[in-house]
Coordinates of C-alpha atoms in Angstrom, one line a residue:
M3 CA 0.0 0.0 0.0
S4 CA 1.2 3.6 -0.6
V5 CA -0.1 7.0 0.5
S6 CA -2.0 9.3 -1.8
T7 CA -4.3 12.3 -1.5
A8 CA -7.3 10.4 -2.9
G9 CA -8.7 9.8 0.5
T10 CA -8.2 13.3 1.8
K11 CA -11.8 14.5 1.3
A12 CA -13.3 11.5 3.1
F13 CA -10.7 11.8 5.8
A14 CA -11.6 15.5 6.3
R15 CA -15.3 14.7 6.6
E16 CA -14.7 12.1 9.2
L17 CA -12.2 14.2 11.1
R18 CA -14.6 17.1 11.3
E19 CA -17.1 14.9 13.1
V20 CA -14.4 14.0 15.7
L21 CA -12.5 17.3 16.1
G22 CA -14.9 19.9 14.9
R23 CA -15.0 22.1 11.9
E24 CA -12.6 24.7 13.4
A25 CA -9.8 22.1 13.5
I26 CA -9.6 21.8 9.8
V27 CA -7.8 24.5 7.7
T28 CA -8.4 24.5 3.9
A29 CA -8.1 28.1 3.0
P30 CA -5.1 28.5 0.5
E31 CA -3.9 31.7 2.2
R32 CA -3.6 29.9 5.5
L33 CA -2.1 26.8 4.1
E34 CA 0.6 29.0 2.6
A35 CA 2.1 29.4 6.1
Y36 CA 3.0 25.6 6.0
A37 CA 4.6 25.6 2.5
A38 CA 8.2 26.0 3.7
D39 CA 10.3 25.7 6.8
T40 CA 13.7 27.5 6.7
Y41 CA 15.3 25.2 4.1
W42 CA 16.7 27.4 1.4
K43 CA 15.2 25.4 -1.5
A44 CA 11.8 25.5 0.1
L45 CA 12.0 29.3 0.7
A46 CA 13.2 29.9 -2.8
A47 CA 10.5 27.7 -4.3
Q48 CA 7.8 29.4 -2.3
A49 CA 9.1 32.8 -3.3
A50 CA 8.9 31.7 -6.9
G51 CA 5.3 30.7 -6.5
A52 CA 6.1 27.0 -7.0
P53 CA 6.5 25.5 -3.5
L54 CA 8.2 22.1 -3.0
G55 CA 5.1 20.8 -1.4
R56 CA 1.6 21.9 -0.6
A57 CA -0.7 20.3 2.0
D58 CA -4.3 19.7 1.1
L59 CA -5.3 20.8 4.6
A60 CA -3.9 21.5 8.0
V61 CA -5.2 20.0 11.2
L62 CA -5.1 22.1 14.4
V63 CA -5.0 19.7 17.3
R64 CA -5.7 20.7 20.9
S65 CA -5.0 17.4 22.8
E66 CA -2.9 14.3 22.5
E67 CA -6.1 12.4 21.9
D68 CA -6.7 14.6 18.9
V69 CA -3.3 13.6 17.5
A70 CA -4.1 9.9 18.0
A71 CA -7.5 10.2 16.4
T72 CA -6.1 12.1 13.4
L73 CA -3.4 9.5 12.8
R74 CA -6.0 6.7 13.1
L75 CA -8.1 8.2 10.4
A76 CA -5.2 9.1 8.2
N77 CA -3.9 5.6 8.4
R78 CA -7.3 4.2 7.4
H79 CA -7.5 6.5 4.4
L80 CA -3.8 6.3 3.5
V81 CA -3.4 10.1 3.8
P82 CA 0.2 11.5 4.2
V83 CA 0.8 13.2 7.6
V84 CA 3.5 15.8 8.1
P85 CA 4.0 17.0 11.8
W86 CA 4.5 20.8 12.2
G87 CA 6.0 22.5 15.2
G88 CA 7.6 25.9 14.9
G89 CA 8.6 25.6 11.2
S90 CA 12.2 26.4 12.1
G91 CA 13.9 23.4 10.6
S92 CA 16.6 24.0 8.0
Q93 CA 16.4 20.7 6.1
G94 CA 12.9 20.6 4.6
G95 CA 11.6 18.1 7.1
A96 CA 8.3 19.8 7.5
V97 CA 7.5 20.3 3.8
A98 CA 4.4 18.3 2.6
T99 CA 6.0 17.0 -0.6
E100 CA 3.3 14.4 -1.0
G101 CA 0.3 16.6 -0.2
G102 CA -2.0 15.3 2.4
I103 CA -2.2 17.0 5.8
V104 CA 0.0 19.1 8.0
L105 CA -0.5 18.3 11.6
D106 CA 0.0 21.6 13.5
L107 CA 1.0 20.7 17.0
T108 CA 1.3 24.2 18.4
G109 CA -2.0 23.8 20.2
L110 CA -0.3 21.2 22.5
D111 CA 1.1 24.1 24.5
Q112 CA 0.9 22.9 28.2
V113 CA 3.8 22.7 30.6
L114 CA 2.5 19.7 32.5
E115 CA 4.9 19.3 35.4
V116 CA 8.1 20.8 36.8
D117 CA 9.6 18.4 39.3
E118 CA 12.0 20.6 41.2
Q119 CA 13.3 17.7 43.3
S120 CA 14.2 15.5 40.2
L121 CA 15.0 18.6 38.1
T122 CA 12.8 17.6 35.2
V123 CA 10.1 19.2 33.2
T124 CA 7.3 17.5 31.3
A125 CA 6.0 19.6 28.5
Q126 CA 3.7 19.0 25.5
A127 CA 5.2 19.0 22.0
G128 CA 3.9 22.4 20.9
V129 CA 5.4 24.4 23.8
N130 CA 7.6 27.1 22.4
G131 CA 11.3 27.0 23.5
R132 CA 11.6 30.6 24.5
R133 CA 8.4 30.5 26.5
L134 CA 9.5 27.4 28.3
E135 CA 12.8 28.9 29.2
V136 CA 11.2 32.0 30.6
E137 CA 8.9 29.9 32.8
L138 CA 11.8 27.8 34.0
N139 CA 14.0 30.8 34.7
E140 CA 11.4 32.2 37.0
R141 CA 11.9 29.1 39.1
G142 CA 15.7 29.4 39.1
L143 CA 15.9 26.6 36.5
M144 CA 16.8 26.2 32.9
L145 CA 16.6 23.7 30.1
P146 CA 20.2 23.8 29.1
H147 CA 19.5 23.5 25.4
Y148 CA 19.5 27.1 23.9
P149 CA 19.4 26.5 20.2
A150 CA 19.6 29.3 17.6
S151 CA 16.0 28.5 16.7
V152 CA 14.6 29.0 20.3
E153 CA 12.3 31.9 19.2
L154 CA 10.4 29.6 16.8
A155 CA 11.2 26.0 17.8
T156 CA 9.0 23.7 20.0
V157 CA 9.8 21.0 22.4
G158 CA 8.6 18.3 19.9
G159 CA 10.9 19.8 17.2
Y160 CA 13.9 19.8 19.6
V161 CA 13.5 16.1 20.0
A162 CA 12.3 15.1 16.6
A163 CA 15.3 16.7 14.8
R164 CA 17.9 15.6 17.4
G165 CA 18.9 19.2 17.9
S166 CA 21.6 20.9 19.9
G167 CA 22.2 24.2 21.7
V168 CA 25.1 26.4 22.5
L169 CA 25.7 24.8 26.0
S170 CA 26.0 21.3 24.7
T171 CA 29.7 20.8 25.6
R172 CA 28.7 20.8 29.2
Y173 CA 25.1 19.5 29.2
G174 CA 24.9 17.5 26.0
K175 CA 22.5 17.6 23.0
I176 CA 18.8 17.1 23.3
E177 CA 19.2 13.3 23.2
D178 CA 21.2 13.6 26.5
L179 CA 18.4 15.7 28.1
V180 CA 15.4 13.5 27.1
L181 CA 14.2 11.1 29.9
S182 CA 11.0 9.8 28.3
L183 CA 8.4 10.5 25.6
R184 CA 4.8 10.1 24.8
V185 CA 4.3 9.3 21.1
A186 CA 1.2 8.8 18.9
V187 CA 2.0 6.0 16.5
P188 CA 0.4 5.8 13.1
T189 CA -2.1 3.2 14.0
G190 CA -3.6 5.6 16.5
E191 CA -2.3 4.5 19.9
L192 CA -0.6 6.8 22.4
I193 CA 2.5 5.0 23.9
D194 CA 4.7 6.1 26.8
T195 CA 8.4 5.0 26.8
V196 CA 10.1 3.9 30.0
G197 CA 10.1 6.8 32.5
V198 CA 13.9 7.1 32.9
P199 CA 16.6 6.5 30.3
R200 CA 18.8 4.3 32.5
H201 CA 17.2 0.9 33.0
A202 CA 17.6 -2.8 32.0
V203 CA 14.1 -3.6 30.9
G204 CA 15.0 -4.1 27.2
P205 CA 16.1 -1.6 24.5
E206 CA 15.8 2.1 25.0
L207 CA 12.7 2.9 23.0
T208 CA 12.9 6.6 23.7
Q209 CA 16.0 7.0 21.5
L210 CA 14.3 5.4 18.6
F211 CA 12.0 8.4 18.3
V212 CA 14.7 11.0 19.0
G213 CA 15.8 12.2 15.6
S214 CA 13.0 10.4 13.7
E215 CA 11.6 13.6 12.2
G216 CA 8.0 12.5 12.3
T217 CA 8.7 9.4 10.2
L218 CA 7.7 6.9 12.9
G219 CA 5.0 8.8 14.8
V220 CA 4.2 12.1 16.4
I221 CA 5.9 13.1 19.7
T222 CA 3.2 14.6 21.9
R223 CA 5.1 15.2 25.1
A224 CA 8.6 14.9 26.5
T225 CA 10.1 14.8 29.9
L226 CA 13.5 16.6 29.9
Q227 CA 16.4 17.1 32.3
L228 CA 16.8 20.5 33.8
A229 CA 19.6 22.3 35.6
P230 CA 19.7 25.1 38.1
L231 CA 20.5 28.5 36.7
P232 CA 24.2 28.9 37.3
A233 CA 25.3 31.0 40.2
A234 CA 28.1 32.4 37.9
R235 CA 29.1 32.5 34.3
H236 CA 32.7 33.2 33.6
F237 CA 33.5 34.3 30.0
E238 CA 36.9 34.1 28.3
A239 CA 38.2 34.4 24.8
V240 CA 41.4 33.2 23.1
S241 CA 42.9 33.2 19.6
F242 CA 44.8 30.2 18.4
P243 CA 47.5 30.3 15.7
S244 CA 45.7 27.5 13.8
L245 CA 42.6 25.4 13.9
E246 CA 44.7 22.3 14.6
E247 CA 46.2 23.9 17.7
G248 CA 42.8 25.0 18.9
V249 CA 41.3 21.5 18.5
A250 CA 44.2 19.9 20.3
A251 CA 43.9 22.4 23.2
V252 CA 40.1 21.8 23.7
R253 CA 40.6 18.0 23.4
A254 CA 43.3 18.2 26.1
G255 CA 41.0 20.2 28.3
L256 CA 38.1 17.9 28.0
T257 CA 40.2 14.8 28.6
R258 CA 41.5 16.4 31.8
G259 CA 38.0 16.8 33.0
Y260 CA 37.2 20.5 32.3
R261 CA 33.6 21.0 31.2
P262 CA 33.1 24.5 29.7
S263 CA 29.5 25.1 28.8
V264 CA 30.6 27.0 25.6
V265 CA 33.5 26.4 23.3
R266 CA 32.9 28.3 20.0
M267 CA 35.9 28.2 17.7
Y268 CA 35.9 30.3 14.5
D269 CA 38.3 29.7 11.7
E270 CA 40.2 32.7 10.3
L271 CA 37.5 33.6 7.8
A272 CA 34.6 33.1 10.2
S273 CA 36.4 35.2 12.8
R274 CA 36.7 38.1 10.4
L275 CA 33.4 37.9 8.6
S276 CA 30.9 36.2 11.0
L277 CA 32.0 36.8 14.6
G278 CA 33.7 40.2 14.2
P279 CA 30.6 42.0 12.8
V280 CA 28.3 40.6 15.5
V281 CA 30.6 41.5 18.4
G282 CA 31.6 44.8 16.8
E283 CA 35.4 44.1 16.6
E284 CA 37.9 43.5 13.9
L285 CA 39.2 40.0 14.6
E286 CA 42.0 37.8 13.3
G287 CA 43.2 34.3 13.8
V288 CA 41.2 31.4 15.2
C289 CA 39.1 33.2 17.7
T290 CA 37.6 31.0 20.4
L291 CA 34.9 31.9 22.9
L292 CA 34.7 30.2 26.2
C293 CA 32.1 30.1 29.0
F294 CA 32.4 28.3 32.3
E295 CA 29.4 28.1 34.7
G296 CA 28.3 26.9 38.1
D297 CA 29.7 27.6 41.6
P298 CA 31.8 30.8 41.4
G299 CA 35.0 29.3 43.0
V300 CA 34.9 26.2 40.8
V301 CA 34.2 28.3 37.7
D302 CA 37.1 30.6 38.2
A303 CA 39.5 27.7 38.8
E304 CA 38.3 25.9 35.8
A305 CA 38.6 29.0 33.6
E306 CA 42.2 29.6 34.9
G307 CA 43.2 26.0 34.1
F308 CA 41.7 26.0 30.7
L309 CA 43.3 29.3 29.8
A310 CA 46.7 28.0 30.9
L311 CA 46.3 24.9 28.7
S312 CA 45.2 27.1 25.8
V313 CA 48.3 29.3 26.1
A314 CA 50.5 26.1 26.2
H315 CA 49.0 25.4 22.8
G316 CA 50.0 28.8 21.4
A317 CA 46.9 30.8 22.2
T318 CA 46.8 34.5 22.8
V319 CA 44.3 35.5 25.5
L320 CA 41.7 38.1 24.3
P321 CA 39.4 40.2 26.4
G322 CA 36.7 38.1 27.9
R323 CA 34.1 40.7 27.1
L324 CA 34.1 39.4 23.5
S325 CA 32.5 36.2 24.7
E326 CA 30.1 38.1 26.9
I327 CA 29.0 40.3 24.0
W328 CA 28.6 37.2 21.9
W329 CA 26.4 35.7 24.6
E330 CA 24.1 38.7 24.6
R331 CA 23.9 38.8 20.8
R332 CA 24.1 35.1 20.0
Y333 CA 20.9 35.0 18.1
D334 CA 21.8 38.0 15.9
F335 CA 23.8 35.7 13.6
Y336 CA 20.5 34.4 12.3
R337 CA 18.8 37.7 11.6
P338 CA 19.4 40.4 9.0
P339 CA 21.9 42.0 8.3
H340 CA 24.0 39.1 9.5
H341 CA 21.8 36.4 7.9
P342 CA 21.5 36.4 4.1
E343 CA 18.3 36.8 2.3
L344 CA 17.1 35.9 -1.2
P345 CA 18.3 36.0 -4.0
A346 CA 21.4 34.8 -2.1
I347 CA 22.0 31.1 -1.7
W348 CA 23.0 29.8 1.7
G349 CA 23.3 26.7 3.7
T350 CA 25.1 25.0 6.5
I351 CA 27.3 22.1 5.6
E352 CA 28.0 20.5 8.9
A353 CA 29.8 17.4 9.9
V354 CA 30.9 15.5 13.0
A355 CA 33.9 13.2 13.4
S356 CA 36.3 11.8 15.9
Y357 CA 39.4 13.9 16.8
S358 CA 41.6 11.7 14.6
R359 CA 39.5 12.6 11.6
I360 CA 38.1 16.1 12.1
R361 CA 41.1 17.8 10.6
D362 CA 40.8 15.8 7.4
V363 CA 37.1 16.5 7.3
Y364 CA 37.6 20.3 7.7
R365 CA 40.2 20.4 5.0
A366 CA 38.1 18.2 2.6
V367 CA 35.1 20.4 2.9
K368 CA 37.1 23.6 2.4
A369 CA 38.7 22.1 -0.7
A370 CA 35.5 20.9 -2.1
V371 CA 33.5 24.1 -1.6
E372 CA 35.7 27.1 -1.5
G373 CA 38.0 26.8 -4.6
P374 CA 35.6 25.3 -7.1
Y375 CA 32.9 27.9 -6.4
A376 CA 35.1 31.0 -6.1
Q377 CA 33.7 32.2 -9.4
Y378 CA 30.3 32.6 -7.7
D379 CA 31.9 34.7 -4.9
L380 CA 31.1 31.9 -2.4
S381 CA 32.4 32.3 1.1
L382 CA 32.6 29.4 3.6
R383 CA 32.8 30.4 7.2
V384 CA 33.4 27.6 9.6
H385 CA 33.1 27.3 13.4
L386 CA 33.2 24.4 15.8
S387 CA 30.6 24.7 18.6
H388 CA 29.8 21.2 20.0
W389 CA 32.5 19.2 21.6
Y390 CA 32.5 15.6 22.9
P391 CA 35.1 13.4 24.7
W392 CA 35.7 11.5 21.4
G393 CA 35.4 14.3 18.8
T394 CA 33.9 17.5 17.6
M395 CA 32.0 19.0 14.6
I396 CA 32.4 21.7 11.9
Y397 CA 29.6 24.1 11.1
G398 CA 30.3 25.5 7.6
R399 CA 28.0 28.3 6.6
F400 CA 28.3 29.0 2.8
V401 CA 26.9 32.1 1.1
V402 CA 26.6 32.9 -2.6
P403 CA 25.5 36.5 -2.9
D404 CA 23.3 35.8 -6.0
G405 CA 22.7 32.4 -7.5
G406 CA 21.2 33.8 -10.7
P407 CA 18.8 31.7 -12.9
D408 CA 20.5 28.4 -12.1
A409 CA 20.5 29.0 -8.4
V410 CA 18.8 25.7 -7.5
A411 CA 21.2 23.6 -9.5
L412 CA 24.1 25.5 -8.0
H413 CA 22.8 25.0 -4.5
D414 CA 22.4 21.2 -5.1
K415 CA 25.9 20.8 -6.6
I416 CA 27.5 22.7 -3.7
W417 CA 25.7 20.4 -1.3
E418 CA 26.6 17.2 -3.2
D419 CA 30.3 18.2 -3.3
G420 CA 30.3 19.1 0.4
V421 CA 28.6 15.9 1.5
R422 CA 30.8 13.7 -0.6
A423 CA 33.9 15.4 0.9
I424 CA 32.7 14.7 4.4
L425 CA 32.0 11.1 3.7
G426 CA 35.3 10.6 1.9
A427 CA 37.2 12.0 4.8
G428 CA 35.5 9.7 7.3
G429 CA 33.0 12.1 8.8
V430 CA 29.3 11.9 9.5
I431 CA 27.2 14.3 7.4
N432 CA 25.3 16.0 10.2
D433 CA 25.6 16.8 13.9
H434 CA 22.4 18.5 14.9
H435 CA 20.3 19.9 12.0
G436 CA 18.6 16.7 11.0
V437 CA 18.1 15.1 7.6
G438 CA 14.7 16.1 6.1
L439 CA 14.7 16.4 2.3
K440 CA 18.1 18.0 2.0
L441 CA 20.2 15.0 3.2
A442 CA 17.8 12.2 2.3
P443 CA 19.6 11.4 -1.0
Y444 CA 22.8 10.7 1.0
M445 CA 21.4 8.4 3.7
R446 CA 22.4 5.2 1.7
A447 CA 26.0 6.5 1.4
Q448 CA 26.0 7.3 5.2
Y449 CA 24.4 4.2 6.5
G450 CA 25.1 1.5 3.9
P451 CA 23.2 -1.7 4.5
A452 CA 22.1 -0.5 7.9
L453 CA 19.6 1.8 6.1
D454 CA 17.6 -1.3 5.2
T455 CA 17.3 -2.1 8.9
L456 CA 16.0 1.4 9.6
R457 CA 13.5 0.9 6.7
R458 CA 12.3 -2.4 8.2
I459 CA 11.7 -0.6 11.6
K460 CA 9.8 2.1 9.8
E461 CA 7.6 -0.5 8.0
G462 CA 6.9 -2.3 11.3
I463 CA 5.7 0.9 13.0
D464 CA 4.2 2.6 10.0
P465 CA 3.2 -0.2 7.6
N466 CA 1.1 2.2 5.4
R467 CA 4.0 4.7 5.2
I468 CA 1.8 7.7 6.0
M469 CA 4.3 9.4 8.3
N470 CA 6.3 12.3 6.7
P471 CA 7.0 10.5 3.4
G472 CA 10.1 11.4 1.5
K473 CA 12.2 12.3 4.7
L474 CA 15.2 10.4 6.0
D475 CA 15.1 8.2 2.8
L476 CA 12.8 5.8 4.7

């Protein structure tokens, strides 16, 4: 069996009887809001009047039972379902390429419980990230996630895309902060995963849905780990003579047990063209922003030790206020004038790798993207912002000022060359932005035969393949 839009009208009639007429959106001008997330190709296509996908209708749910009922009917009528949160994804994961319905989850907006003893929050999938943070901060708590998309993104989107935030080096990515989930599966049941992530009662089902991008079911609530607001944040900044020395210094610090909350390392071009304009300084070298947080005495000692280690690797100590200014303006990178707009082409070619391979991945991406596309005035600005005991990642933002009439083909070729360079150097093609439409064509190259195992899991959970078709190459 395969999905189609043939059953959409019958589905809509039945759903109106269950959810009410006001839950169904069919007006074209309202559906236009769901035609694109922040994926460049989706935005460019929408601007040209030919969107990559157009839903036949949107469903505005108000409860988890509404989600389950919608999936039950969609499964019966073989109607494609695309979950929608804040629309902030950069990979096209929320584009309804097969038509059908967009399931708008923003009505699931309840913070259900804050357990101050266990330091956990249980929130519905549609809760906005900024709003949640404000509510937690009022209690002296935080969800230490802080992604660039916080103004738009939702709790469900955090989890479904396996996202990360700027404090990840200390607190981890979203998969490290998720304790349990409630999920509506395609056959219409609501299931709860085991309440804590550390157990020995079989496989960890929670992590199956983390990063699944709506292809296996719809996350309706999540229980997440919190942290107290730190008593102190200590900001420092250094400049390394090379990216290699910088990576070596951070690796040495992490292996010694230092846990900075922020390590944001900009290569020479990104220091000059990305970081400098935002903090209002002319910067050279491999500028690296650092933040340490927690108990004041511990924080100061940790910063002192990390700085000494950096200097031993050739670093020059810069004024710590650079990092503090960055912290205050950290979302400005993603707004005009610092963020490009059409008719420019832009994208983030990111990769993650072990320490033994990250240098080769960085060099391969630079070679694949910078030189061959110099004729288009392409710039590739790279920073490293998420660090692990075993490796790190590169975040390479490319910009072409004007792609011209062949912009889409140029965009796709840049991506193809970048991804093949990552894989050829032994890297993994994404750290925290997800797959969606953009990287789906490369999932076979990334996974090999293991992709067939993922597809069998998908078929077992979603036998009629109604869930977010075309994404993750499932």
